Amino acid sequence: MQPHHFRRPIAGYDRLPFKKNAINYSIGLLVLTLAGCTHRNQEQTSVRPVNIVRITSRETLNDRPFSGEVRARFETTLSFRVSGKLTSRLVDVGEQVHKGQLLARLDPGDFRLAAQSIKAQLISAKADRDYSKDDLNRYRELFDQNIISQPELDRRQTLYITAQQKVAALEAQLGQTGNQLAYADLQADRDGVVTALEIETGQVVAPGQPVIRLAQLDEKEIHIDIPEHRVAELKQRQEVVVTLWADGDKPIKARIREIAAAADPVSRTYRVKATLPAGRDEARLGMTATVWIPSIGPSSLAVPLSAIFTPQNQPGQPSVWLVDEHTSTVKAAPVQIGAALPGERVAVTGLSSGQLIVKAGVNRLREAQTVRLPQQFSLAMTQAKSSVHE
C-alpha cells in the first residue's frame, strides 16, 4: 500500500474551489436581483396619494376674533304704573307680541270703586255749582235794583267760583282714576319678543316693579369686550365681519355702532357693539357670535389647520409639506402659527402665495417622498409643462 501522500489525486479535485466560487457568485447575483426588485416595488408602493391646496393671495387674512353674544339693540323692561295684585299673565318667554297687545292684568276692583266714588262727588259738585250760578244771577238783579250792597254780590260770586272749581277738580280726579283703571292692563309698547318674566300670577306688585322684558327684533347687535390695547384701532361705523357658531361660520357684514368711553372696572375691557344688517332672522337672540376685527399689523397667509404638523426631530417647530410641482416630491417647511381663522384655518408666516401644500395625511409622509397629486392638479401641471416646451 502506498503512503497517503503518494495517492493519486481524484480527477477534477483541483477545480472544486472554482465551482464553489461560481455557485456563490450566482447566489449573490440572484440575491441582489431580488433585492433590487424589492426596492423598486417599495419605491412604487411608497408613492402616496395626497390632498393638496394652493396658497393664493385671496386667503390673506389677519383679523382678530372676539367672542360675543347676539342681543337686541332695544330691550325694554315693562312694569305697571299702579300697584295691585296680578290676576292674569297672557304671554310666555319666547312669544312674539305686537304693539298694543295685552300682556298682563291687575285686579281692577279698587280702581272701579274709586271711580264710582269720584263720579258721585262730581254729581254733587255740579248740583252745587248750578245752584250757586242761579243764586248769583238773582243777587245781580237785586244789586241792579240797589237792594243789596256790592260786598254781598261779591260773596255770591265767590261761592259760585268755588263750586265751579270744585267741579273741575273732581273731573280731573275722575280722569286720573280712569287712567289708573287703564294702567291695570299692561300692553306692549312695540313689536318684539318676550325675553324674561319677573313675576307670576297672584303676586302683588308695586308701581315700577319689573314685570316683563320685551326685546325689539328689527335691530340686532353683537356685544363684545375689547382689551385696552386694541381699542385705539376701532372707529365708529367701522365695517367688521361676524360669524355665527350655529350658522357654519358664514360671514355677515356688520358695523361698529358704539364703543364704551370707559373700561369695565372688573375686566378692564371696553364694551363694543356691532350692529347687524336688518333681516338677519338666523341670528337669534342669545346666540354665540364671533366678531372679526381687522388688524393693522402685517398680513399673513391662511392654511388649513390639518396641514400643520411637527417633525419628530423638531417637536417644537410647526411645519407644512411643500409639494414640488416638477418632481412631485414633498419637503418640510417651518412656519409660525398665528391666530385661528374661520373654516378651520390658521394664519401662518413663512410661506409664499402660489405654493402647493399638503392639507391631509401629513403625518404619514417623509422628507423627499414622491406623492401622487389629484387628477385636476396633474392635468394642469402637464398642460403647463407642454406649453413651456412648445
PDB file of C-alpha atoms in Angstrom, residues 77-206:
ATOM      1  CA  THR A  77     -88.422  96.198  30.922  1.00  0.00           C
ATOM      2  CA  LEU A  78     -92.180  96.754  31.171  1.00  0.00           C
ATOM      3  CA  SER A  79     -93.877  97.429  34.505  1.00  0.00           C
ATOM      4  CA  PHE A  80     -97.219  98.578  35.894  1.00  0.00           C
ATOM      5  CA  ARG A  81     -97.716 102.237  36.745  1.00  0.00           C
ATOM      6  CA  VAL A  82    -100.002 101.340  39.652  1.00  0.00           C
ATOM      7  CA  SER A  83     -99.906  98.782  42.440  1.00  0.00           C
ATOM      8  CA  GLY A  84    -102.162  95.771  42.702  1.00  0.00           C
ATOM      9  CA  LYS A  85    -102.486  92.010  42.560  1.00  0.00           C
ATOM     10  CA  LEU A  86    -101.613  90.281  39.295  1.00  0.00           C
ATOM     11  CA  THR A  87    -104.668  88.318  38.193  1.00  0.00           C
ATOM     12  CA  SER A  88    -103.531  87.106  34.754  1.00  0.00           C
ATOM     13  CA  ARG A  89    -100.394  86.803  32.613  1.00  0.00           C
ATOM     14  CA  LEU A  90    -101.158  86.255  28.955  1.00  0.00           C
ATOM     15  CA  VAL A  91     -97.689  85.643  27.431  1.00  0.00           C
ATOM     16  CA  ASP A  92     -94.726  83.318  27.937  1.00  0.00           C
ATOM     17  CA  VAL A  93     -90.991  83.635  27.326  1.00  0.00           C
ATOM     18  CA  GLY A  94     -90.107  83.484  23.633  1.00  0.00           C
ATOM     19  CA  GLU A  95     -93.545  84.556  22.430  1.00  0.00           C
ATOM     20  CA  GLN A  96     -93.684  87.281  19.796  1.00  0.00           C
ATOM     21  CA  VAL A  97     -96.112  90.116  20.534  1.00  0.00           C
ATOM     22  CA  HIS A  98     -97.445  93.137  18.658  1.00  0.00           C
ATOM     23  CA  LYS A  99     -97.826  96.750  19.698  1.00  0.00           C
ATOM     24  CA  GLY A 100    -100.901  97.255  21.873  1.00  0.00           C
ATOM     25  CA  GLN A 101    -101.264  93.574  22.742  1.00  0.00           C
ATOM     26  CA  LEU A 102    -102.403  92.823  26.304  1.00  0.00           C
ATOM     27  CA  LEU A 103     -99.624  91.140  28.278  1.00  0.00           C
ATOM     28  CA  ALA A 104    -100.775  91.102  31.928  1.00  0.00           C
ATOM     29  CA  ARG A 105    -103.600  92.457  34.080  1.00  0.00           C
ATOM     30  CA  LEU A 106    -104.068  93.603  37.682  1.00  0.00           C
ATOM     31  CA  ASP A 107    -107.199  93.318  39.793  1.00  0.00           C
ATOM     32  CA  PRO A 108    -109.221  96.433  38.766  1.00  0.00           C
ATOM     33  CA  GLY A 109    -111.764  96.288  41.613  1.00  0.00           C
ATOM     34  CA  ASP A 110    -110.283  99.076  43.759  1.00  0.00           C
ATOM     35  CA  PHE A 111    -109.873 101.395  40.778  1.00  0.00           C
ATOM     36  CA  ARG A 112    -113.503 100.923  39.735  1.00  0.00           C
ATOM     37  CA  LEU A 113    -114.721 101.696  43.246  1.00  0.00           C
ATOM     38  CA  ALA A 114    -112.574 104.824  43.351  1.00  0.00           C
ATOM     39  CA  ALA A 115    -114.022 105.909  40.016  1.00  0.00           C
ATOM     40  CA  GLN A 116    -117.586 105.413  41.250  1.00  0.00           C
ATOM     41  CA  SER A 117    -116.862 107.432  44.397  1.00  0.00           C
ATOM     42  CA  ILE A 118    -115.491 110.356  42.412  1.00  0.00           C
ATOM     43  CA  LYS A 119    -118.401 110.227  39.980  1.00  0.00           C
ATOM     44  CA  ALA A 120    -120.809 110.600  42.914  1.00  0.00           C
ATOM     45  CA  GLN A 121    -118.862 113.548  44.291  1.00  0.00           C
ATOM     46  CA  LEU A 122    -118.807 115.115  40.845  1.00  0.00           C
ATOM     47  CA  ILE A 123    -122.580 114.898  40.502  1.00  0.00           C
ATOM     48  CA  SER A 124    -122.995 116.611  43.882  1.00  0.00           C
ATOM     49  CA  ALA A 125    -120.449 119.298  42.992  1.00  0.00           C
ATOM     50  CA  LYS A 126    -122.211 120.021  39.692  1.00  0.00           C
ATOM     51  CA  ALA A 127    -125.518 120.483  41.562  1.00  0.00           C
ATOM     52  CA  ASP A 128    -123.867 122.954  43.973  1.00  0.00           C
ATOM     53  CA  ARG A 129    -122.310 124.800  41.024  1.00  0.00           C
ATOM     54  CA  ASP A 130    -125.651 125.145  39.237  1.00  0.00           C
ATOM     55  CA  TYR A 131    -127.349 126.361  42.405  1.00  0.00           C
ATOM     56  CA  SER A 132    -124.563 128.906  43.022  1.00  0.00           C
ATOM     57  CA  LYS A 133    -124.893 130.127  39.463  1.00  0.00           C
ATOM     58  CA  ASP A 134    -128.641 130.701  39.766  1.00  0.00           C
ATOM     59  CA  ASP A 135    -128.188 132.340  43.151  1.00  0.00           C
ATOM     60  CA  LEU A 136    -125.552 134.695  41.689  1.00  0.00           C
ATOM     61  CA  ASN A 137    -127.932 135.718  38.883  1.00  0.00           C
ATOM     62  CA  ARG A 138    -130.669 136.620  41.424  1.00  0.00           C
ATOM     63  CA  TYR A 139    -128.279 138.693  43.506  1.00  0.00           C
ATOM     64  CA  ARG A 140    -127.162 140.585  40.431  1.00  0.00           C
ATOM     65  CA  GLU A 141    -130.764 141.604  39.767  1.00  0.00           C
ATOM     66  CA  LEU A 142    -131.086 142.756  43.361  1.00  0.00           C
ATOM     67  CA  PHE A 143    -127.831 144.661  43.066  1.00  0.00           C
ATOM     68  CA  ASP A 144    -129.098 146.381  39.923  1.00  0.00           C
ATOM     69  CA  GLN A 145    -132.172 147.468  41.918  1.00  0.00           C
ATOM     70  CA  ASN A 146    -129.883 148.832  44.677  1.00  0.00           C
ATOM     71  CA  ILE A 147    -131.371 146.388  47.162  1.00  0.00           C
ATOM     72  CA  ILE A 148    -128.089 144.686  48.164  1.00  0.00           C
ATOM     73  CA  SER A 149    -124.585 146.013  48.554  1.00  0.00           C
ATOM     74  CA  GLN A 150    -121.521 145.280  46.472  1.00  0.00           C
ATOM     75  CA  PRO A 151    -119.848 143.069  49.119  1.00  0.00           C
ATOM     76  CA  GLU A 152    -122.898 140.832  49.217  1.00  0.00           C
ATOM     77  CA  LEU A 153    -122.768 140.385  45.449  1.00  0.00           C
ATOM     78  CA  ASP A 154    -119.052 139.634  45.603  1.00  0.00           C
ATOM     79  CA  ARG A 155    -119.652 136.954  48.240  1.00  0.00           C
ATOM     80  CA  ARG A 156    -122.202 135.172  45.999  1.00  0.00           C
ATOM     81  CA  GLN A 157    -119.833 135.373  43.057  1.00  0.00           C
ATOM     82  CA  THR A 158    -117.046 133.822  45.160  1.00  0.00           C
ATOM     83  CA  LEU A 159    -119.302 130.919  46.136  1.00  0.00           C
ATOM     84  CA  TYR A 160    -120.084 130.293  42.506  1.00  0.00           C
ATOM     85  CA  ILE A 161    -116.397 130.302  41.501  1.00  0.00           C
ATOM     86  CA  THR A 162    -115.603 127.884  44.350  1.00  0.00           C
ATOM     87  CA  ALA A 163    -118.311 125.471  43.225  1.00  0.00           C
ATOM     88  CA  GLN A 164    -117.161 125.743  39.649  1.00  0.00           C
ATOM     89  CA  GLN A 165    -113.541 124.937  40.503  1.00  0.00           C
ATOM     90  CA  LYS A 166    -114.621 122.036  42.703  1.00  0.00           C
ATOM     91  CA  VAL A 167    -116.339 120.503  39.705  1.00  0.00           C
ATOM     92  CA  ALA A 168    -113.166 120.954  37.648  1.00  0.00           C
ATOM     93  CA  ALA A 169    -111.060 119.307  40.366  1.00  0.00           C
ATOM     94  CA  LEU A 170    -113.387 116.317  40.598  1.00  0.00           C
ATOM     95  CA  GLU A 171    -113.396 115.943  36.826  1.00  0.00           C
ATOM     96  CA  ALA A 172    -109.611 115.804  36.900  1.00  0.00           C
ATOM     97  CA  GLN A 173    -109.672 113.218  39.667  1.00  0.00           C
ATOM     98  CA  LEU A 174    -112.145 111.157  37.679  1.00  0.00           C
ATOM     99  CA  GLY A 175    -109.834 111.291  34.668  1.00  0.00           C
ATOM    100  CA  GLN A 176    -106.905 110.245  36.833  1.00  0.00           C
ATOM    101  CA  THR A 177    -108.867 107.354  38.266  1.00  0.00           C
ATOM    102  CA  GLY A 178    -109.816 106.333  34.745  1.00  0.00           C
ATOM    103  CA  ASN A 179    -106.138 106.301  33.812  1.00  0.00           C
ATOM    104  CA  GLN A 180    -105.321 104.158  36.837  1.00  0.00           C
ATOM    105  CA  LEU A 181    -108.025 101.748  35.773  1.00  0.00           C
ATOM    106  CA  ALA A 182    -106.441 101.600  32.314  1.00  0.00           C
ATOM    107  CA  TYR A 183    -102.995 101.162  33.853  1.00  0.00           C
ATOM    108  CA  ALA A 184    -104.210  97.901  35.380  1.00  0.00           C
ATOM    109  CA  ASP A 185    -103.729  96.425  31.885  1.00  0.00           C
ATOM    110  CA  LEU A 186    -100.106  96.052  30.776  1.00  0.00           C
ATOM    111  CA  GLN A 187     -99.785  96.383  26.993  1.00  0.00           C
ATOM    112  CA  ALA A 188     -96.822  96.030  24.641  1.00  0.00           C
ATOM    113  CA  ASP A 189     -95.426  99.379  23.557  1.00  0.00           C
ATOM    114  CA  ARG A 190     -93.772  97.898  20.416  1.00  0.00           C
ATOM    115  CA  ASP A 191     -93.467  94.740  18.348  1.00  0.00           C
ATOM    116  CA  GLY A 192     -90.987  92.308  19.830  1.00  0.00           C
ATOM    117  CA  VAL A 193     -90.381  89.066  21.673  1.00  0.00           C
ATOM    118  CA  VAL A 194     -90.708  88.315  25.376  1.00  0.00           C
ATOM    119  CA  THR A 195     -87.257  87.543  26.780  1.00  0.00           C
ATOM    120  CA  ALA A 196     -87.968  87.375  30.533  1.00  0.00           C
ATOM    121  CA  LEU A 197     -90.795  87.220  33.077  1.00  0.00           C
ATOM    122  CA  GLU A 198     -90.143  88.696  36.516  1.00  0.00           C
ATOM    123  CA  ILE A 199     -93.417  87.867  38.335  1.00  0.00           C
ATOM    124  CA  GLU A 200     -96.162  85.258  38.308  1.00  0.00           C
ATOM    125  CA  THR A 201     -99.923  85.316  38.729  1.00  0.00           C
ATOM    126  CA  GLY A 202    -101.027  86.049  42.293  1.00  0.00           C
ATOM    127  CA  GLN A 203     -98.156  88.338  43.239  1.00  0.00           C
ATOM    128  CA  VAL A 204     -98.763  91.874  44.473  1.00  0.00           C
ATOM    129  CA  VAL A 205     -96.659  94.337  42.522  1.00  0.00           C
ATOM    130  CA  ALA A 206     -95.609  97.892  43.245  1.00  0.00           C
TER     131      ALA A 206
END
